Structures are given as structure tokens and as C-alpha cells.
GROMACS .gro file of C-alpha atoms in nm:
model
  416
    1MET     CA    1 -14.665   4.277   3.111
    2ASN     CA    2 -14.871   4.364   3.422
    3LEU     CA    3 -15.210   4.535   3.421
    4ALA     CA    4 -15.080   4.879   3.515
    5THR     CA    5 -14.834   4.870   3.225
    6ILE     CA    6 -15.110   4.763   2.984
    7GLN     CA    7 -15.335   5.045   3.105
    8ARG     CA    8 -15.059   5.306   3.067
    9SER     CA    9 -14.994   5.190   2.710
   10ILE     CA   10 -15.339   5.308   2.598
   11PRO     CA   11 -15.317   5.655   2.440
   12VAL     CA   12 -15.500   5.935   2.621
   13PRO     CA   13 -15.633   6.216   2.400
   14ALA     CA   14 -15.555   6.574   2.494
   15LYS     CA   15 -15.793   6.720   2.747
   16GLY     CA   16 -16.048   6.953   2.596
   17CYS     CA   17 -16.009   6.813   2.247
   18LEU     CA   18 -16.297   6.908   2.017
   19ARG     CA   19 -16.283   6.592   1.804
   20PRO     CA   20 -16.452   6.326   2.017
   21LEU     CA   21 -16.488   6.070   1.740
   22THR     CA   22 -16.121   6.098   1.646
   23ASP     CA   23 -16.026   6.069   2.013
   24LEU     CA   24 -16.245   5.764   2.061
   25LEU     CA   25 -16.099   5.590   1.757
   26VAL     CA   26 -15.749   5.664   1.886
   27VAL     CA   27 -15.836   5.504   2.219
   28ILE     CA   28 -16.001   5.198   2.061
   29LYS     CA   29 -15.714   5.151   1.817
   30GLY     CA   30 -15.472   5.165   2.108
   31LEU     CA   31 -15.647   4.903   2.318
   32PRO     CA   32 -15.415   4.615   2.414
   33ARG     CA   33 -15.406   4.301   2.204
   34ALA     CA   34 -15.575   4.098   2.477
   35ILE     CA   35 -15.893   4.306   2.449
   36TRP     CA   36 -15.901   4.262   2.072
   37VAL     CA   37 -15.859   3.889   2.124
   38LEU     CA   38 -16.155   3.901   2.361
   39TYR     CA   39 -16.365   4.093   2.107
   40ILE     CA   40 -16.284   3.847   1.830
   41GLY     CA   41 -16.352   3.549   2.054
   42THR     CA   42 -16.680   3.702   2.170
   43PHE     CA   43 -16.789   3.761   1.810
   44LEU     CA   44 -16.696   3.405   1.722
   45ASN     CA   45 -16.882   3.262   2.020
   46LYS     CA   46 -17.195   3.472   1.966
   47PHE     CA   47 -17.189   3.399   1.592
   48GLY     CA   48 -17.187   3.030   1.682
   49THR     CA   49 -17.482   3.054   1.921
   50PHE     CA   50 -17.688   2.833   1.693
   51VAL     CA   51 -17.886   2.612   1.927
   52VAL     CA   52 -18.075   2.847   2.162
   53PRO     CA   53 -18.264   3.047   1.893
   54PHE     CA   54 -18.371   2.719   1.728
   55LEU     CA   55 -18.428   2.504   2.035
   56ALA     CA   56 -18.808   2.534   2.027
   57LEU     CA   57 -18.818   2.452   1.656
   58TYR     CA   58 -18.583   2.156   1.706
   59MET     CA   59 -18.795   2.011   1.987
   60THR     CA   60 -19.127   2.049   1.807
   61ARG     CA   61 -18.980   1.873   1.503
   62GLN     CA   62 -18.872   1.595   1.738
   63GLY     CA   63 -19.235   1.555   1.842
   64TYR     CA   64 -19.235   1.751   2.168
   65SER     CA   65 -19.509   2.002   2.250
   66LEU     CA   66 -19.474   2.380   2.267
   67ALA     CA   67 -19.515   2.360   2.644
   68GLN     CA   68 -19.227   2.112   2.665
   69ALA     CA   69 -19.014   2.335   2.443
   70GLY     CA   70 -19.094   2.627   2.673
   71THR     CA   71 -18.982   2.421   2.972
   72ALA     CA   72 -18.646   2.350   2.807
   73ILE     CA   73 -18.596   2.718   2.725
   74GLY     CA   74 -18.689   2.804   3.083
   75ALA     CA   75 -18.424   2.559   3.202
   76TYR     CA   76 -18.167   2.742   2.989
   77GLY     CA   77 -18.278   3.066   3.157
   78ALA     CA   78 -18.238   2.906   3.501
   79GLY     CA   79 -17.885   2.802   3.407
   80HIS     CA   80 -17.816   3.158   3.294
   81LEU     CA   81 -17.939   3.281   3.633
   82LEU     CA   82 -17.692   3.060   3.818
   83ALA     CA   83 -17.412   3.149   3.577
   84SER     CA   84 -17.438   3.518   3.659
   85ILE     CA   85 -17.346   3.457   4.023
   86ILE     CA   86 -17.113   3.159   3.980
   87GLY     CA   87 -16.935   3.324   3.687
   88GLY     CA   88 -16.875   3.640   3.887
   89HIS     CA   89 -16.735   3.438   4.178
   90LEU     CA   90 -16.507   3.234   3.952
   91ALA     CA   91 -16.382   3.547   3.776
   92ASP     CA   92 -16.265   3.685   4.110
   93SER     CA   93 -16.132   3.354   4.245
   94ILE     CA   94 -15.973   3.143   3.969
   95GLY     CA   95 -15.918   3.437   3.734
   96ARG     CA   96 -16.081   3.594   3.430
   97ARG     CA   97 -15.901   3.382   3.169
   98ASN     CA   98 -15.955   3.054   3.350
   99THR     CA   99 -16.327   3.127   3.385
  100ILE     CA  100 -16.363   3.203   3.014
  101VAL     CA  101 -16.173   2.886   2.920
  102LEU     CA  102 -16.382   2.675   3.159
  103SER     CA  103 -16.702   2.825   3.019
  104MET     CA  104 -16.612   2.760   2.656
  105PHE     CA  105 -16.483   2.404   2.696
  106SER     CA  106 -16.775   2.298   2.916
  107THR     CA  107 -17.022   2.458   2.673
  108ALA     CA  108 -16.877   2.255   2.388
  109ILE     CA  109 -16.930   1.935   2.589
  110ALA     CA  110 -17.283   2.036   2.691
  111MET     CA  111 -17.384   2.105   2.330
  112VAL     CA  112 -17.258   1.770   2.203
  113LEU     CA  113 -17.438   1.588   2.484
  114LEU     CA  114 -17.756   1.787   2.420
  115SER     CA  115 -17.756   1.677   2.057
  116TYR     CA  116 -17.781   1.315   2.172
  117ALA     CA  117 -18.026   1.366   2.461
  118PRO     CA  118 -18.258   1.061   2.453
  119SER     CA  119 -18.556   1.198   2.645
  120PHE     CA  120 -18.745   1.515   2.734
  121TRP     CA  121 -18.607   1.542   3.085
  122MET     CA  122 -18.251   1.489   2.962
  123ILE     CA  123 -18.306   1.774   2.716
  124VAL     CA  124 -18.430   1.994   3.003
  125LEU     CA  125 -18.133   1.899   3.222
  126LEU     CA  126 -17.876   1.955   2.949
  127SER     CA  127 -18.044   2.281   2.840
  128GLY     CA  128 -17.997   2.404   3.197
  129CYS     CA  129 -17.633   2.292   3.186
  130ALA     CA  130 -17.587   2.473   2.854
  131GLY     CA  131 -17.733   2.791   3.003
  132LEU     CA  132 -17.498   2.762   3.301
  133THR     CA  133 -17.180   2.685   3.109
  134GLY     CA  134 -17.256   2.914   2.816
  135GLU     CA  135 -17.301   3.226   3.028
  136LEU     CA  136 -17.020   3.178   3.283
  137TYR     CA  137 -16.781   3.381   3.070
  138ARG     CA  138 -16.978   3.709   3.064
  139PRO     CA  139 -16.886   3.851   3.408
  140ALA     CA  140 -16.524   3.745   3.352
  141SER     CA  141 -16.515   3.916   3.011
  142MET     CA  142 -16.651   4.244   3.144
  143ALA     CA  143 -16.418   4.230   3.445
  144LEU     CA  144 -16.119   4.163   3.217
  145ILE     CA  145 -16.206   4.463   3.001
  146ALA     CA  146 -16.217   4.678   3.316
  147ASP     CA  147 -15.885   4.529   3.435
  148LEU     CA  148 -15.706   4.610   3.110
  149THR     CA  149 -15.840   4.961   3.048
  150PRO     CA  150 -15.777   5.265   3.267
  151PRO     CA  151 -16.061   5.473   3.417
  152GLY     CA  152 -16.225   5.693   3.156
  153HIS     CA  153 -16.170   5.445   2.873
  154ARG     CA  154 -16.403   5.172   2.994
  155THR     CA  155 -16.721   5.303   2.834
  156ALA     CA  156 -16.553   5.299   2.493
  157ALA     CA  157 -16.418   4.950   2.554
  158SER     CA  158 -16.761   4.829   2.668
  159ALA     CA  159 -16.925   4.978   2.358
  160ALA     CA  160 -16.680   4.795   2.131
  161TYR     CA  161 -16.753   4.472   2.323
  162ARG     CA  162 -17.126   4.519   2.261
  163VAL     CA  163 -17.059   4.575   1.891
  164ALA     CA  164 -16.876   4.240   1.880
  165LEU     CA  165 -17.169   4.070   2.057
  166ASN     CA  166 -17.431   4.222   1.829
  167ALA     CA  167 -17.231   4.158   1.512
  168GLY     CA  168 -17.215   3.790   1.602
  169TRP     CA  169 -17.585   3.785   1.687
  170ALA     CA  170 -17.675   3.965   1.362
  171PHE     CA  171 -17.505   3.708   1.138
  172GLY     CA  172 -17.509   3.388   1.343
  173PRO     CA  173 -17.882   3.299   1.336
  174ALA     CA  174 -17.895   3.344   0.959
  175THR     CA  175 -17.609   3.096   0.921
  176ALA     CA  176 -17.784   2.863   1.165
  177GLY     CA  177 -18.095   2.875   0.948
  178PHE     CA  178 -17.900   2.742   0.651
  179LEU     CA  179 -17.740   2.469   0.863
  180ALA     CA  180 -18.081   2.366   0.999
  181GLU     CA  181 -18.205   2.318   0.643
  182SER     CA  182 -17.956   2.035   0.613
  183SER     CA  183 -17.968   1.891   0.965
  184PHE     CA  184 -18.028   2.022   1.315
  185GLN     CA  185 -17.730   1.814   1.423
  186TRP     CA  186 -17.506   2.068   1.251
  187LEU     CA  187 -17.637   2.338   1.488
  188PHE     CA  188 -17.515   2.151   1.795
  189PHE     CA  189 -17.176   2.067   1.646
  190GLY     CA  190 -17.131   2.418   1.505
  191ASP     CA  191 -17.210   2.569   1.844
  192ALA     CA  192 -16.970   2.326   2.016
  193PHE     CA  193 -16.693   2.395   1.764
  194THR     CA  194 -16.704   2.776   1.797
  195SER     CA  195 -16.709   2.747   2.177
  196PHE     CA  196 -16.411   2.512   2.175
  197LEU     CA  197 -16.224   2.741   1.936
  198PHE     CA  198 -16.281   3.045   2.160
  199GLY     CA  199 -16.160   2.837   2.456
  200ILE     CA  200 -15.833   2.757   2.277
  201VAL     CA  201 -15.784   3.123   2.179
  202ALA     CA  202 -15.854   3.238   2.536
  203LEU     CA  203 -15.617   2.979   2.684
  204LYS     CA  204 -15.331   3.080   2.456
  205LEU     CA  205 -15.374   3.456   2.422
  206LEU     CA  206 -15.568   3.607   2.714
  207PRO     CA  207 -15.405   3.724   3.040
  208HIS     CA  208 -15.533   3.611   3.379
  209GLY     CA  209 -15.656   3.957   3.476
  210LEU     CA  210 -15.659   4.082   3.832
  211ARG     CA  211 -15.663   3.744   4.010
  212GLY     CA  212 -15.328   3.665   4.171
  213GLN     CA  213 -15.236   4.033   4.210
  214THR     CA  214 -15.474   4.106   4.498
  215LYS     CA  215 -15.599   3.910   4.797
  216GLN     CA  216 -15.926   3.730   4.733
  217VAL     CA  217 -16.224   3.900   4.899
  218LYS     CA  218 -16.470   3.660   5.061
  219TRP     CA  219 -16.827   3.639   4.930
  220SER     CA  220 -16.969   3.762   5.260
  221ALA     CA  221 -16.762   4.079   5.236
  222ALA     CA  222 -16.845   4.123   4.867
  223PHE     CA  223 -17.218   4.078   4.931
  224LYS     CA  224 -17.209   4.330   5.215
  225ALA     CA  225 -17.022   4.580   4.997
  226MET     CA  226 -17.277   4.544   4.716
  227ARG     CA  227 -17.572   4.564   4.954
  228LEU     CA  228 -17.441   4.883   5.111
  229ASP     CA  229 -17.350   5.037   4.775
  230ARG     CA  230 -17.668   5.238   4.718
  231GLN     CA  231 -17.570   5.342   4.367
  232PHE     CA  232 -17.509   4.982   4.265
  233THR     CA  233 -17.832   4.847   4.417
  234ARG     CA  234 -18.034   5.124   4.253
  235LEU     CA  235 -17.875   5.059   3.917
  236CYS     CA  236 -17.943   4.685   3.952
  237PHE     CA  237 -18.309   4.754   4.031
  238ALA     CA  238 -18.340   4.991   3.737
  239ASN     CA  239 -18.166   4.735   3.516
  240LEU     CA  240 -18.418   4.468   3.621
  241LEU     CA  241 -18.706   4.695   3.519
  242ILE     CA  242 -18.555   4.775   3.181
  243ALA     CA  243 -18.462   4.410   3.120
  244LEU     CA  244 -18.829   4.313   3.162
  245VAL     CA  245 -18.899   4.546   2.869
  246PHE     CA  246 -18.603   4.413   2.672
  247PHE     CA  247 -18.715   4.051   2.675
  248GLN     CA  248 -19.050   4.136   2.517
  249MET     CA  249 -18.853   4.158   2.193
  250ALA     CA  250 -18.807   3.779   2.198
  251SER     CA  251 -19.162   3.694   2.305
  252SER     CA  252 -19.470   3.916   2.288
  253TYR     CA  253 -19.323   4.147   2.024
  254GLY     CA  254 -19.329   3.865   1.769
  255LEU     CA  255 -19.700   3.810   1.841
  256HIS     CA  256 -19.766   4.180   1.798
  257VAL     CA  257 -19.598   4.185   1.457
  258THR     CA  258 -19.778   3.874   1.329
  259GLN     CA  259 -20.117   3.982   1.466
  260ALA     CA  260 -20.072   4.310   1.282
  261GLY     CA  261 -20.084   4.099   0.964
  262PHE     CA  262 -19.713   4.058   0.891
  263SER     CA  263 -19.508   3.741   0.845
  264SER     CA  264 -19.249   3.593   1.077
  265SER     CA  265 -18.983   3.704   0.829
  266THR     CA  266 -19.094   4.063   0.889
  267TYR     CA  267 -19.042   4.004   1.260
  268GLY     CA  268 -18.696   3.869   1.184
  269MET     CA  269 -18.621   4.176   0.973
  270LEU     CA  270 -18.717   4.407   1.258
  271ILE     CA  271 -18.491   4.216   1.498
  272SER     CA  272 -18.211   4.247   1.243
  273VAL     CA  273 -18.268   4.622   1.231
  274ASN     CA  274 -18.186   4.633   1.601
  275GLY     CA  275 -17.859   4.440   1.563
  276LEU     CA  276 -17.754   4.628   1.250
  277LEU     CA  277 -17.810   4.970   1.408
  278VAL     CA  278 -17.600   4.870   1.709
  279VAL     CA  279 -17.314   4.749   1.490
  280VAL     CA  280 -17.313   5.057   1.267
  281PHE     CA  281 -17.396   5.343   1.504
  282GLU     CA  282 -17.321   5.253   1.867
  283ILE     CA  283 -16.957   5.362   1.865
  284LEU     CA  284 -17.052   5.696   1.709
  285ILE     CA  285 -17.334   5.754   1.958
  286VAL     CA  286 -17.118   5.659   2.256
  287THR     CA  287 -16.863   5.913   2.135
  288TYR     CA  288 -17.105   6.189   2.225
  289ALA     CA  289 -17.300   6.022   2.506
  290GLN     CA  290 -16.989   5.972   2.718
  291ARG     CA  291 -16.923   6.347   2.720
  292PHE     CA  292 -17.220   6.396   2.953
  293PRO     CA  293 -17.280   6.280   3.311
  294ALA     CA  294 -17.350   5.908   3.314
  295LYS     CA  295 -17.675   5.925   3.511
  296TYR     CA  296 -17.836   6.158   3.256
  297MET     CA  297 -17.737   5.935   2.967
  298ILE     CA  298 -17.866   5.621   3.138
  299PHE     CA  299 -18.189   5.805   3.226
  300LEU     CA  300 -18.233   5.918   2.865
  301GLY     CA  301 -18.154   5.574   2.726
  302TYR     CA  302 -18.394   5.392   2.959
  303CYS     CA  303 -18.675   5.635   2.879
  304LEU     CA  304 -18.617   5.586   2.505
  305ILE     CA  305 -18.625   5.208   2.546
  306GLY     CA  306 -18.959   5.231   2.727
  307LEU     CA  307 -19.105   5.482   2.484
  308GLY     CA  308 -18.985   5.284   2.183
  309PHE     CA  309 -19.175   4.977   2.294
  310GLY     CA  310 -19.464   5.186   2.424
  311LEU     CA  311 -19.505   5.319   2.071
  312ASN     CA  312 -19.600   4.968   1.963
  313ALA     CA  313 -19.945   5.041   2.103
  314PHE     CA  314 -19.991   5.258   1.792
  315SER     CA  315 -19.765   5.070   1.548
  316PHE     CA  316 -19.955   4.866   1.291
  317THR     CA  317 -19.762   4.956   0.974
  318ILE     CA  318 -19.406   4.877   0.865
  319PRO     CA  319 -19.286   5.240   0.895
  320MET     CA  320 -19.427   5.271   1.248
  321LEU     CA  321 -19.281   4.937   1.355
  322VAL     CA  322 -18.940   5.039   1.219
  323LEU     CA  323 -18.967   5.377   1.394
  324SER     CA  324 -19.049   5.217   1.729
  325MET     CA  325 -18.758   4.973   1.689
  326CYS     CA  326 -18.521   5.259   1.603
  327ILE     CA  327 -18.623   5.456   1.913
  328PHE     CA  328 -18.584   5.145   2.128
  329THR     CA  329 -18.241   5.073   1.979
  330LEU     CA  330 -18.126   5.433   2.023
  331GLY     CA  331 -18.206   5.404   2.392
  332GLU     CA  332 -18.014   5.076   2.409
  333MET     CA  333 -17.709   5.226   2.239
  334ILE     CA  334 -17.702   5.522   2.478
  335SER     CA  335 -17.768   5.346   2.808
  336MET     CA  336 -17.604   5.005   2.789
  337PRO     CA  337 -17.236   5.092   2.727
  338VAL     CA  338 -17.253   5.395   2.958
  339GLY     CA  339 -17.411   5.179   3.229
  340ALA     CA  340 -17.145   4.909   3.187
  341GLY     CA  341 -16.870   5.171   3.204
  342PHE     CA  342 -17.028   5.323   3.516
  343ILE     CA  343 -17.038   4.984   3.694
  344SER     CA  344 -16.677   4.907   3.604
  345GLU     CA  345 -16.572   5.242   3.755
  346LEU     CA  346 -16.789   5.184   4.061
  347ALA     CA  347 -16.681   4.829   4.144
  348PRO     CA  348 -16.381   4.771   4.372
  349PRO     CA  349 -16.115   4.597   4.159
  350ALA     CA  350 -16.113   4.276   4.367
  351MET     CA  351 -16.494   4.249   4.335
  352ARG     CA  352 -16.541   4.341   3.969
  353GLY     CA  353 -16.638   3.990   3.865
  354ARG     CA  354 -16.907   3.966   4.128
  355TYR     CA  355 -17.037   4.317   4.058
  356MET     CA  356 -17.069   4.226   3.690
  357GLY     CA  357 -17.219   3.888   3.778
  358THR     CA  358 -17.480   4.045   4.007
  359LEU     CA  359 -17.576   4.291   3.735
  360GLY     CA  360 -17.607   3.995   3.497
  361PHE     CA  361 -17.828   3.825   3.757
  362THR     CA  362 -18.089   4.097   3.701
  363TRP     CA  363 -18.088   4.019   3.327
  364ALA     CA  364 -18.120   3.647   3.391
  365THR     CA  365 -18.409   3.707   3.631
  366ALA     CA  366 -18.586   3.914   3.368
  367MET     CA  367 -18.516   3.646   3.110
  368MET     CA  368 -18.691   3.390   3.329
  369PHE     CA  369 -19.000   3.594   3.416
  370GLY     CA  370 -19.026   3.875   3.160
  371PRO     CA  371 -19.153   3.677   2.859
  372GLY     CA  372 -19.422   3.498   3.061
  373LEU     CA  373 -19.544   3.815   3.230
  374GLY     CA  374 -19.545   3.995   2.897
  375MET     CA  375 -19.750   3.722   2.733
  376GLN     CA  376 -20.009   3.744   3.012
  377LEU     CA  377 -20.038   4.121   2.966
  378PHE     CA  378 -20.054   4.077   2.590
  379LEU     CA  379 -20.344   3.834   2.626
  380ALA     CA  380 -20.520   4.081   2.855
  381GLY     CA  381 -20.469   4.353   2.596
  382PRO     CA  382 -20.170   4.448   2.377
  383THR     CA  383 -20.212   4.818   2.456
  384LEU     CA  384 -20.181   4.739   2.826
  385LEU     CA  385 -19.852   4.559   2.766
  386TRP     CA  386 -19.695   4.836   2.560
  387LEU     CA  387 -19.801   5.113   2.797
  388THR     CA  388 -19.661   4.906   3.083
  389CYS     CA  389 -19.332   4.886   2.892
  390ALA     CA  390 -19.329   5.263   2.856
  391SER     CA  391 -19.398   5.303   3.229
  392LEU     CA  392 -19.122   5.058   3.323
  393GLY     CA  393 -18.870   5.238   3.102
  394ILE     CA  394 -18.949   5.580   3.244
  395GLY     CA  395 -18.960   5.437   3.597
  396ALA     CA  396 -18.617   5.276   3.551
  397GLY     CA  397 -18.482   5.606   3.424
  398LEU     CA  398 -18.615   5.794   3.728
  399VAL     CA  399 -18.458   5.538   3.964
  400VAL     CA  400 -18.120   5.608   3.802
  401LEU     CA  401 -18.171   5.985   3.790
  402GLN     CA  402 -18.248   6.004   4.162
  403GLY     CA  403 -18.003   5.743   4.282
  404LEU     CA  404 -17.667   5.788   4.108
  405SER     CA  405 -17.392   6.027   4.207
  406SER     CA  406 -17.379   6.393   4.118
  407PRO     CA  407 -17.278   6.485   3.762
  408ASN     CA  408 -16.942   6.623   3.869
  409ALA     CA  409 -16.857   6.315   4.076
  410ARG     CA  410 -16.943   6.053   3.815
  411THR     CA  411 -16.884   6.143   3.454
  412VAL     CA  412 -16.780   5.870   3.212
  413SER     CA  413 -16.570   6.008   2.931
  414VAL     CA  414 -16.286   5.911   2.704
  415ALA     CA  415 -16.047   6.168   2.838
  416GLU     CA  416 -16.012   6.238   3.208
   0.00000   0.00000   0.00000
């Protein structure tokens, strides 16, 4: 079955229907089997992401310093940075399925080797390899979703993909904690096993995607197209700003919670609130968000992300910390799936992988520099950091509001 046939098989609700949630569920239920395979594989892979959240703890228990652990985590981030570009290129050249399979099998090998790394610099090298191999699949996954769903359905499909990611992230680290109680070796093998399993599933059940049906576009032409695409470059810049805010959740935010007098388990609970809200409410929120022009929804979501973290300047009790996390998460649930749907509509089909990879490059860049910059601002004064987060969120929203197409020209909805 070719891509056009798969797209036509997805039910399209009647235009003007007043039951958006019902319509959305009809569309999601009617998504092709390949997308559901991708969702399940993504959940499995993210659930099995055991090593990265515990890498610092593993290294310190092995006798390495915090600075050395930070270097290894930075190497993972550097690998992620490369994966965003290489993964996008591979998705457009060797195909979506082949890229996902390559990513999963090579990740399994990298994790096993990392578990036996005999020295600090081998750990750093293999952490970078794990970051590279483990993130290659993301641009290919997003491009495959866009390949298999017709215009107007891609925001819903992207939202469901994010639910699969967050569901895996919500439950995986807790499982990893129990495994670590027995032996850290189980973390590496568990991570390798789930990656290998997803690779087998992808190899047997996923289609190739667009590759092979269109002529390959050279990187020089793709880069020129992206550079001249003002909407895309503006959205990438705004995404970089908001990603700098996002990665405070895994760095300075933990310090804020503990310095307010709460335990690390409280910090973990607050992070779980974020994942749980996404799993439970994102589909419902996207149902209504996608009925409005995309640029207004992305603007609103980015502002809420900034304001949610900005509120931490005044959050020193559990209720206030939960409130700030809820506002932040609401902004995430509004902006992220709508933004992903917008990019998938914007990207030329033969360049989707590289468009998605370049967008991922902004996240990887923020992952490398955001935590360090945030820690410096936190040391200078926590209030300064949180007000900077608020400013970045609002600034990112304004970049989108002024730079994307007119509401009538670019509306992302379930029914077109």
C-alpha cells in the first residue's frame, strides 16, 4: 500500500462538525497500523531509557567526580546535536524505516559497550556515541508520521506521538530506579534490550516512508530552502529560546526545589506531574487548540511556558510549585504538538527529515548550553534566572506571532 492510499484511508470528519473531541478520536482511531506500531515502539524505547537519567549517579558510585559525570552527560548532548542533523539526512536518503532500525540496533550495541567501559575517557566517548545513535530515530519518526497522515491530521498524530513519549518517560525512570537497586548493569542491558526490540519491530512492521518515491534532494539545496524559508528559521529561533527554558527543568529547577527546603523526591514528584498531565490531557487540549490559527496557539503556549517557570521566583510552597508546573505544562501541551504539525505542513515532502532534524538541532543546542547557563544565573540569583525564563518565553512567543503566516493561510486543524 503506497503513502497516498494510506493517507486516503484515514477518516475525515464532516466539515463544521461541533464535536471536536469525537472527531479527533475518530481520526486517531483511523490512523494506519504503521503509525500505531511507531507509537508503541516509541513508548517501549522511551520506557527503556534507563541509563541517561542515572548516568551521573552511576559514575559517582564508580568513583568519578561530579565534574567528570557532567563531562560524560555533555558528551551525550554533543552526540544528540550531531544526531539531529545526521538523522534528518538519513531519513531523507536511506529512508525513515532504515534510519529507525539503524538507530535502535546501534544504540543497543553502544549501551552494552558503555556498561563495560574501562576508563573515564571511554565512558565519555561511548556516552557521545549513545547520544548520537539513540537520537538518530527522532527526525525519521516525525517525518514518517507526516508521510503517513494527510494535511490537517498531522497535529493530532504529533500529539499522540508526544503522549507515547511522555508515557514512556513517566514510567521508565521509576522502573530504572528499582533495577538500579539490584545492579546498575541491569540499566545498560535493559536499555539495550528495549532498543533492540524496537529495532526488530520497526524492521518487520514499519514502511520505508517517502524515500524511493521521490528524487533525493541534495543537502545544498535543502539547506538553501531552509535558510530562505523565513517562517521555518523564525520558528527554529523561537524554539531555541523556549528550549533554553525547558532544560532548566533538568538542572536549576531541582536546585530551586531543594533550596526551598524540599527533598529530591519532591522534585521527582513535580517532574512526574509534568509527564502525567501530558499523558492525560494533551489530546483533549489539542482538540481545541488546533481549531485556532497555529501561530496564536504557539504564541500562547510559549508565553505560558515562560510564565510558568517565571512564577518560580515566587514559588516556595508545594501548592505554588505545583501551580507553576501546571502552567508550564499547559503551555507545553498547547505549543509543542501544534508546532510539530505546523512544521510538517511547512516542510517540502522530500526534505521533511532534514526540516525535522534541523528543528531537533535547536533542542540539542539548548540541551548542551541551557543547563550550564541556567546554573550560572541561578548562582547569581534565582530570581534573575526565573525572570529571564519568563522573558525568553514571551520573547519566543513574539517571534512566532510576528513571523508566521497569516491566520487564514496557516491553520492546523483536524478537518480541512
